[in-house]
Short mmCIF file of C-alpha atoms and ligand atoms in Angstrom, two decimals:
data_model
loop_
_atom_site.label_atom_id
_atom_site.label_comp_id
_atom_site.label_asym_id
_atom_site.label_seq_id
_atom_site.Cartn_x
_atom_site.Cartn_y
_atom_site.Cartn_z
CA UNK E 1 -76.39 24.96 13.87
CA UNK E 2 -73.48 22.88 15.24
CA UNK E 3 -74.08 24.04 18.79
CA UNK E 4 -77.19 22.94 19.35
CA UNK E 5 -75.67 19.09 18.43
CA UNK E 6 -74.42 18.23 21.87
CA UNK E 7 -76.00 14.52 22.88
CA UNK E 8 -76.13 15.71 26.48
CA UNK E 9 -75.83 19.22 26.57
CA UNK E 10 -72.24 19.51 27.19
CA UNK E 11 -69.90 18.57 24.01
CA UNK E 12 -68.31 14.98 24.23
CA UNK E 13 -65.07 15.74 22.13
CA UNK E 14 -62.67 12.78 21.21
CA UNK E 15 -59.56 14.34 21.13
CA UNK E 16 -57.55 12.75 18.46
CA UNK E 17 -60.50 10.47 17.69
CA UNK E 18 -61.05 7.54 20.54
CA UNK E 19 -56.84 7.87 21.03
CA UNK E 20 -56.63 5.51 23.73
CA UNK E 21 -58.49 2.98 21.79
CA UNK E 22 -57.27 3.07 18.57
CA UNK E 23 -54.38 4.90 16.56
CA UNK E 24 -54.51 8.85 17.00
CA UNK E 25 -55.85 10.75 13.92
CA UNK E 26 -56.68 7.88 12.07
CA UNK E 27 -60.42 6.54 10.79
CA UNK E 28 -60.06 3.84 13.29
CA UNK E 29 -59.66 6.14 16.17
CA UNK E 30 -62.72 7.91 14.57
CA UNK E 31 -64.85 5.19 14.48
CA UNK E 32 -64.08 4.25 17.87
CA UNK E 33 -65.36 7.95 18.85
CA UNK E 34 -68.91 7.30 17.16
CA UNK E 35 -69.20 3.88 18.39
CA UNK E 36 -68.65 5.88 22.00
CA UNK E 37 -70.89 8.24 21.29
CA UNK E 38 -69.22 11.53 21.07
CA UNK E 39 -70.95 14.23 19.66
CA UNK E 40 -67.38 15.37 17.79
CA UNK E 41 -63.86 14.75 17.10
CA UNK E 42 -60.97 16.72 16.78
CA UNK E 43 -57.81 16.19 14.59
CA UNK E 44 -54.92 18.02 13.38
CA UNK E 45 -53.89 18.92 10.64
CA UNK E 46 -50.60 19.74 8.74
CA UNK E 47 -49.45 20.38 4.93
CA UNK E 48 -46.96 18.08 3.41
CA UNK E 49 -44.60 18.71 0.64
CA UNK E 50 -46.59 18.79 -2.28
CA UNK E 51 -49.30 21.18 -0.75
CA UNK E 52 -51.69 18.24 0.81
CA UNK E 53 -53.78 18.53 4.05
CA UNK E 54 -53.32 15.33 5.84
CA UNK E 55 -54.19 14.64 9.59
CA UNK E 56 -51.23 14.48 12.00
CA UNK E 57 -50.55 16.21 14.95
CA UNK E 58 -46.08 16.44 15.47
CA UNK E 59 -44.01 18.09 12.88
CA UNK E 60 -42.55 14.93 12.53
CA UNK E 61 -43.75 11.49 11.48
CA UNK E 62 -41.50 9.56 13.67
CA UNK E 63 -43.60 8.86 17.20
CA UNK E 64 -46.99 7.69 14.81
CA UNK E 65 -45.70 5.86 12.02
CA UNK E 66 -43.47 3.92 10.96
CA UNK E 67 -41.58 6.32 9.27
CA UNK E 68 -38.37 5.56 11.15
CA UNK E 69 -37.93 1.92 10.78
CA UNK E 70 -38.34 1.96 6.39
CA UNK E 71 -36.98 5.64 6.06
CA UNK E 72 -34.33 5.90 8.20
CA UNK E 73 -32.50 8.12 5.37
CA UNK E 74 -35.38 10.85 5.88
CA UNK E 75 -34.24 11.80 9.99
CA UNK E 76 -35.99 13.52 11.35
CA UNK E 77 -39.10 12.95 8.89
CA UNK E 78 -40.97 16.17 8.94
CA UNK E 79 -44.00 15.89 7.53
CA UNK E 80 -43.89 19.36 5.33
CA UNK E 81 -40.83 17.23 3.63
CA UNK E 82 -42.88 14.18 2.70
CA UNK E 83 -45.08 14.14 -0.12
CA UNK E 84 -48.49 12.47 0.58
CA UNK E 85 -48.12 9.44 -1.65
CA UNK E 86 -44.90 9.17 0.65
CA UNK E 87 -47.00 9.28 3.59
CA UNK E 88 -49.73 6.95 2.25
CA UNK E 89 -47.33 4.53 2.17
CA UNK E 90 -46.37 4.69 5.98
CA UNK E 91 -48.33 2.61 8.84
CA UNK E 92 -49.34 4.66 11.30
CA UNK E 93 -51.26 1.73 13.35
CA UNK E 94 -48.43 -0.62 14.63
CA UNK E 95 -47.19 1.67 16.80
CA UNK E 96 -50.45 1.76 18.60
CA UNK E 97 -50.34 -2.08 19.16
CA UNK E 98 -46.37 -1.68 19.89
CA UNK E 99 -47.01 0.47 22.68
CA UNK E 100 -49.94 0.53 24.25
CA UNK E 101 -49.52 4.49 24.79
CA UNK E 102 -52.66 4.28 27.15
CA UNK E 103 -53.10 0.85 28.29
CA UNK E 104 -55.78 0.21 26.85
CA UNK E 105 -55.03 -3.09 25.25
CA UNK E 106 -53.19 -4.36 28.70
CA UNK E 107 -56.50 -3.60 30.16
CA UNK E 108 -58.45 -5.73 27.88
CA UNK E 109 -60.66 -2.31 27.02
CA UNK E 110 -59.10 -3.10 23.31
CA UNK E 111 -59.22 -6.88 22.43
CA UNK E 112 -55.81 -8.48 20.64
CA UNK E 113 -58.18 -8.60 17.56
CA UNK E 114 -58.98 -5.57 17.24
CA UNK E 115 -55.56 -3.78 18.53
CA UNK E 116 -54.20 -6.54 14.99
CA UNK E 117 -56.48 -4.48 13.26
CA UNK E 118 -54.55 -1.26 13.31
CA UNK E 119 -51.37 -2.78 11.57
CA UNK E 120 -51.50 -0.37 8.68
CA UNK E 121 -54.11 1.98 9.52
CA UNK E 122 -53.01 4.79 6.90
CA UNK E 123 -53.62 8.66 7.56
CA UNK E 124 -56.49 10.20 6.64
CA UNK E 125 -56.06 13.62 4.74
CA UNK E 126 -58.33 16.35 5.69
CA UNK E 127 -60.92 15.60 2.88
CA UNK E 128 -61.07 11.68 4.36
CA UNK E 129 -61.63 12.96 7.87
CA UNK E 130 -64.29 15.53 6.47
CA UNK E 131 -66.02 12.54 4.24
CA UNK E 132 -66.19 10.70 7.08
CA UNK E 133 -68.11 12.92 9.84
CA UNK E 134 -70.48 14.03 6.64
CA UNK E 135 -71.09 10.50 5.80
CA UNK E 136 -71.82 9.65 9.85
CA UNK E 137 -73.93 13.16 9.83
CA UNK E 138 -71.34 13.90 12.98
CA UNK E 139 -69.14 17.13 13.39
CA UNK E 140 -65.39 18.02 13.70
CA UNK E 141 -62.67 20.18 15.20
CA UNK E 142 -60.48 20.68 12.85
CA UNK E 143 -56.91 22.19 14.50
CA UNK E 144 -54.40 23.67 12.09
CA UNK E 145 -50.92 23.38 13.30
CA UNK E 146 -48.27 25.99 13.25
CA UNK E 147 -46.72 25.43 9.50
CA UNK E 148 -44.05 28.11 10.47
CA UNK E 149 -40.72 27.90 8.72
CA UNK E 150 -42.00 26.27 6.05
CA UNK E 151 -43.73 26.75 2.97
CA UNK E 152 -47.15 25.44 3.96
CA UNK E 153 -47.40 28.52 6.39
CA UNK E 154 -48.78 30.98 3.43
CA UNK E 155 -51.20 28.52 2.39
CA UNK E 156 -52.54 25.99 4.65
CA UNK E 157 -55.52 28.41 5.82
CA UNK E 158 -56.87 29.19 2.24
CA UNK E 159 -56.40 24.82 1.79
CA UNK E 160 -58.47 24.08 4.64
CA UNK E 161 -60.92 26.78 3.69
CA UNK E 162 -61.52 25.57 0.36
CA UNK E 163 -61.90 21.69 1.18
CA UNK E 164 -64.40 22.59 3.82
CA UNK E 165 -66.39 24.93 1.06
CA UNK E 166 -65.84 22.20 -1.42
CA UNK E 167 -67.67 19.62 0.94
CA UNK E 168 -70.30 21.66 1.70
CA UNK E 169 -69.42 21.57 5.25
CA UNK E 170 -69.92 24.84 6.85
CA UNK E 171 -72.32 23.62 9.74
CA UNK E 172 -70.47 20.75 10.72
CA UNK E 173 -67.01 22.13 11.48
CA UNK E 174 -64.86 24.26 13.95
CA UNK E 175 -61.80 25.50 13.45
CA UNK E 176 -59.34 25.96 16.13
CA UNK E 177 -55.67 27.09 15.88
CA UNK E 178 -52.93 29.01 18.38
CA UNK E 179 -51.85 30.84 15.63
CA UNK E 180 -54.49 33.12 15.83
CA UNK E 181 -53.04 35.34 12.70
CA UNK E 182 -54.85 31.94 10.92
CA UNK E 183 -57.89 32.32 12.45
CA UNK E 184 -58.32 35.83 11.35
CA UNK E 185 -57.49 35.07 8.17
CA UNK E 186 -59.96 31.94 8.06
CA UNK E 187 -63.04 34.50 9.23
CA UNK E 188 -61.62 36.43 6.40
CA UNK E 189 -61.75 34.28 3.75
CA UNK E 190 -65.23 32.53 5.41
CA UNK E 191 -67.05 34.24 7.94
CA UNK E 192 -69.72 31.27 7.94
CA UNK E 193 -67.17 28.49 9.47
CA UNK E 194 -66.66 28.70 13.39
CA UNK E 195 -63.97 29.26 15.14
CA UNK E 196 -62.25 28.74 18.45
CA UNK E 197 -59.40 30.20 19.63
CA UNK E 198 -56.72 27.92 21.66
CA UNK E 199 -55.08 29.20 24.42
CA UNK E 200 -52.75 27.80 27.42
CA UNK E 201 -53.19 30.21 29.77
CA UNK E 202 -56.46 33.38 29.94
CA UNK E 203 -54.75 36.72 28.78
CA UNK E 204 -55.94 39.38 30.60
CA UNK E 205 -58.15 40.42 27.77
CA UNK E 206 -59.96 37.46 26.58
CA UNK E 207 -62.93 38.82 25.46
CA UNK E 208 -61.18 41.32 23.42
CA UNK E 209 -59.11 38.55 21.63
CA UNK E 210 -61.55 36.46 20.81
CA UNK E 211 -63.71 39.51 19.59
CA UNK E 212 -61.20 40.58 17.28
CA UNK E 213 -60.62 36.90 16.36
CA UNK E 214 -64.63 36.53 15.34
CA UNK E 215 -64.29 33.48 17.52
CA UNK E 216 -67.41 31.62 18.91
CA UNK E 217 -65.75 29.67 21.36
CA UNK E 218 -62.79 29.61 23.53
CA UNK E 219 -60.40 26.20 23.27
CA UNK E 220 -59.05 26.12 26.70
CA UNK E 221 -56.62 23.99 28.71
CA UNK E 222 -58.05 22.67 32.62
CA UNK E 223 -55.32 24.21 33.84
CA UNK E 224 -56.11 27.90 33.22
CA UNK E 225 -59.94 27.56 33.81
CA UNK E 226 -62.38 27.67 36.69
CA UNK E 227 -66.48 28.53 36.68
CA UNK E 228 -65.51 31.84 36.98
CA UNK E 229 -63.79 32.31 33.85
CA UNK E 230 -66.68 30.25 32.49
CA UNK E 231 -69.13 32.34 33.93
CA UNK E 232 -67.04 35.35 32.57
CA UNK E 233 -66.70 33.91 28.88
CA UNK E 234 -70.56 32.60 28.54
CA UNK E 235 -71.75 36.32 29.68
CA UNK E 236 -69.90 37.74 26.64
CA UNK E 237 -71.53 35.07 24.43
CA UNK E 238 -68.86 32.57 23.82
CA UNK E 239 -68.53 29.09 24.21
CA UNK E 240 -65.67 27.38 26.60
CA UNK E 241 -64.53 23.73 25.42
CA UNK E 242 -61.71 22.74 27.62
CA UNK E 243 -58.85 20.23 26.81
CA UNK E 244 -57.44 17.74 27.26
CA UNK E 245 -59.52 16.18 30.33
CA UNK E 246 -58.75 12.58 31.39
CA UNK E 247 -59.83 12.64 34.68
CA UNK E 248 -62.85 11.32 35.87
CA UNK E 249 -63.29 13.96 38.80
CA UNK E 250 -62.23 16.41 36.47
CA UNK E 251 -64.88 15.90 34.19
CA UNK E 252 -67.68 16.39 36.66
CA UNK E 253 -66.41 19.30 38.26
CA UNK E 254 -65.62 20.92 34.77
CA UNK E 255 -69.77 20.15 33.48
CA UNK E 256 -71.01 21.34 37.16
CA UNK E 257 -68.79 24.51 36.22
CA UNK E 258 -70.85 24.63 33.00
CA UNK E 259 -68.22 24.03 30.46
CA UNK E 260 -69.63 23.51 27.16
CA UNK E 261 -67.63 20.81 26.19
CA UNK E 262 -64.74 18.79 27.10
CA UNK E 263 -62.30 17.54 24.77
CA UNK E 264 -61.07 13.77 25.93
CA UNK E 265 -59.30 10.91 25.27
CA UNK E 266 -61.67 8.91 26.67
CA UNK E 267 -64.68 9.60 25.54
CA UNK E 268 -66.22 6.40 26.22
CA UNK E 269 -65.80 7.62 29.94
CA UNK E 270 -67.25 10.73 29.54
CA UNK E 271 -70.32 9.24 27.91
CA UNK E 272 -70.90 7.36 31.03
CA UNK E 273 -70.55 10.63 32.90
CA UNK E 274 -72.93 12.20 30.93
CA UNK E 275 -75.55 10.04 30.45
CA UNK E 276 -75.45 9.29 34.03
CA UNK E 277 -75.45 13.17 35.59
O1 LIG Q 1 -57.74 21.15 20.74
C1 LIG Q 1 -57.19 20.77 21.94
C2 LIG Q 1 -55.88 20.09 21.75
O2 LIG Q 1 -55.94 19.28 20.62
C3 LIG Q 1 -54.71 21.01 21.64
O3 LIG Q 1 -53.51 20.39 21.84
O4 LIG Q 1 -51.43 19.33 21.16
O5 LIG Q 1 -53.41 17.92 21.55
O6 LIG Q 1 -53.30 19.35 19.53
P1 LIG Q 1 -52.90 19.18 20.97
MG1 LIG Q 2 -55.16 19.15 18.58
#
């Protein structure tokens, strides 16, 4: 049962995979997540032209690949209008070593060696990024993104479904989505796979949506959440991950609040935290 999987008791969630040391929702980033120790990471994932689930989190290819500089023809390079042998071919590494986006390399957390590494890192389709927590006996978050406006919005949920039953991978996964019409249809189609439910801000009924949803967990951001909502959510049975938390301080107040896990982009940081509390 995936909940009972937590190292520490409180789920150490590499948002993105490690995605301050290594290219977001890639392998890399991945691996950099085990070798941290967290107990799960999330991606997102998306449906390209020809009907593929591969792992990115914008609408558009430009910000993590290099997309832009060899297919400057394609503006504004949506991913839903990409094929994924197009998409194989892009490197969505460089622009990790190019920028820095959390200083991590600057800082010397990511040597020059292994920042050169990247160059080229491809993306990992959803059956790669499920391969890879099976073969590591590790779980995942999988986040479907809002397909809407374009074909992939019919289908994507019945996709996923099927390359997580194909994979045998029931125990190991979560779903999360804010298009919560998807998550009903997921529990539809496989009541066995959990979900949780993403939300911004707590709607007055809570408890009620996530019922309805069959959820087993709300997904929510540190904005909208305190230990009384947590104390509201656990006593109606669910689960409360909360995202995305950076801060150190956060952190600790968020576990002495009795979150049940904390999604991160450091979770080499919150490993500390944990093993030290
Ligand atoms: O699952 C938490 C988080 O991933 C939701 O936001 O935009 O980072 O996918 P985003
Ligand atoms: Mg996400």
């Amino acid at each position: 049962m995936l909940w009972r999987r937590s190292k520490h008791g409180v789920f150490n969630i590499a948002h993105r995979g490690a995605r301050s040391l290594a290219p977001e929702n890639t392998l890399a980033a991945a691996r950099k997540a085990l070798e941290c120790g967290a107990d799960m990471w999330e991606i997102d994932v998306c449906l390209t032209r020809d009907g593929e689930l591969v792992v990115v989190h914008d609408d558009s290819l430009e910000r993590t690949s290099n997309s832009k500089a060899i297919r400057p023809e394609r503006n504004p390079w949506r991913v839903h209008e990409f094929s994924l042998e197009e998409i194989r071919r892009l490197d969505f590494g460089s622009w990790f070593i190019d920028t820095d986006p959390f200083g991590q390399i600057a800082a010397g957390w990511v040597s020059r060696e292994e920042a050169a590494s990247y160059a080229g890192e491809p993306a990992p389709t959803l059956e790669d990024a499920l391969l890879f927590t099976r073969r590591h006996d590790w779980l995942i978050n999988v986040e479907i993104k809002d397909q809407a406006s374009t074909p992939g919005d019919a289908v994507i949920v019945d996709k996923v479904v099927s390359t997580i039953e194909t994979l045998d991978m029931e125990q190991r996964v979560i779903v999360s989505s804010f298009r919560y019409d998807y998550l009903e249809k997921l529990r539809s189609l496989n009541p066995h796979i959990a979900v949780g439910a993403l939300v911004l801000q707590l709607p007055a009924d809570i408890v009620g949506l996530l019922r309805r949803l069959g959820a087993e967990a709300c997904h929510i951001h540190h904005s909208a959440v305190d230990s009384a909502s947590i104390f509201h959510l656990h006593a109606w049975g669910f689960k409360v991950l909360v995202w995305t938390v950076n801060d150190e301080g956060m952190m600790r107040s968020l576990i002495d609040a009795g979150a049940d896990g904390l999604f991160t982009d450091f979770p080499q940081n919150l490993t500390r935290i944990l093993e030290f509390a």
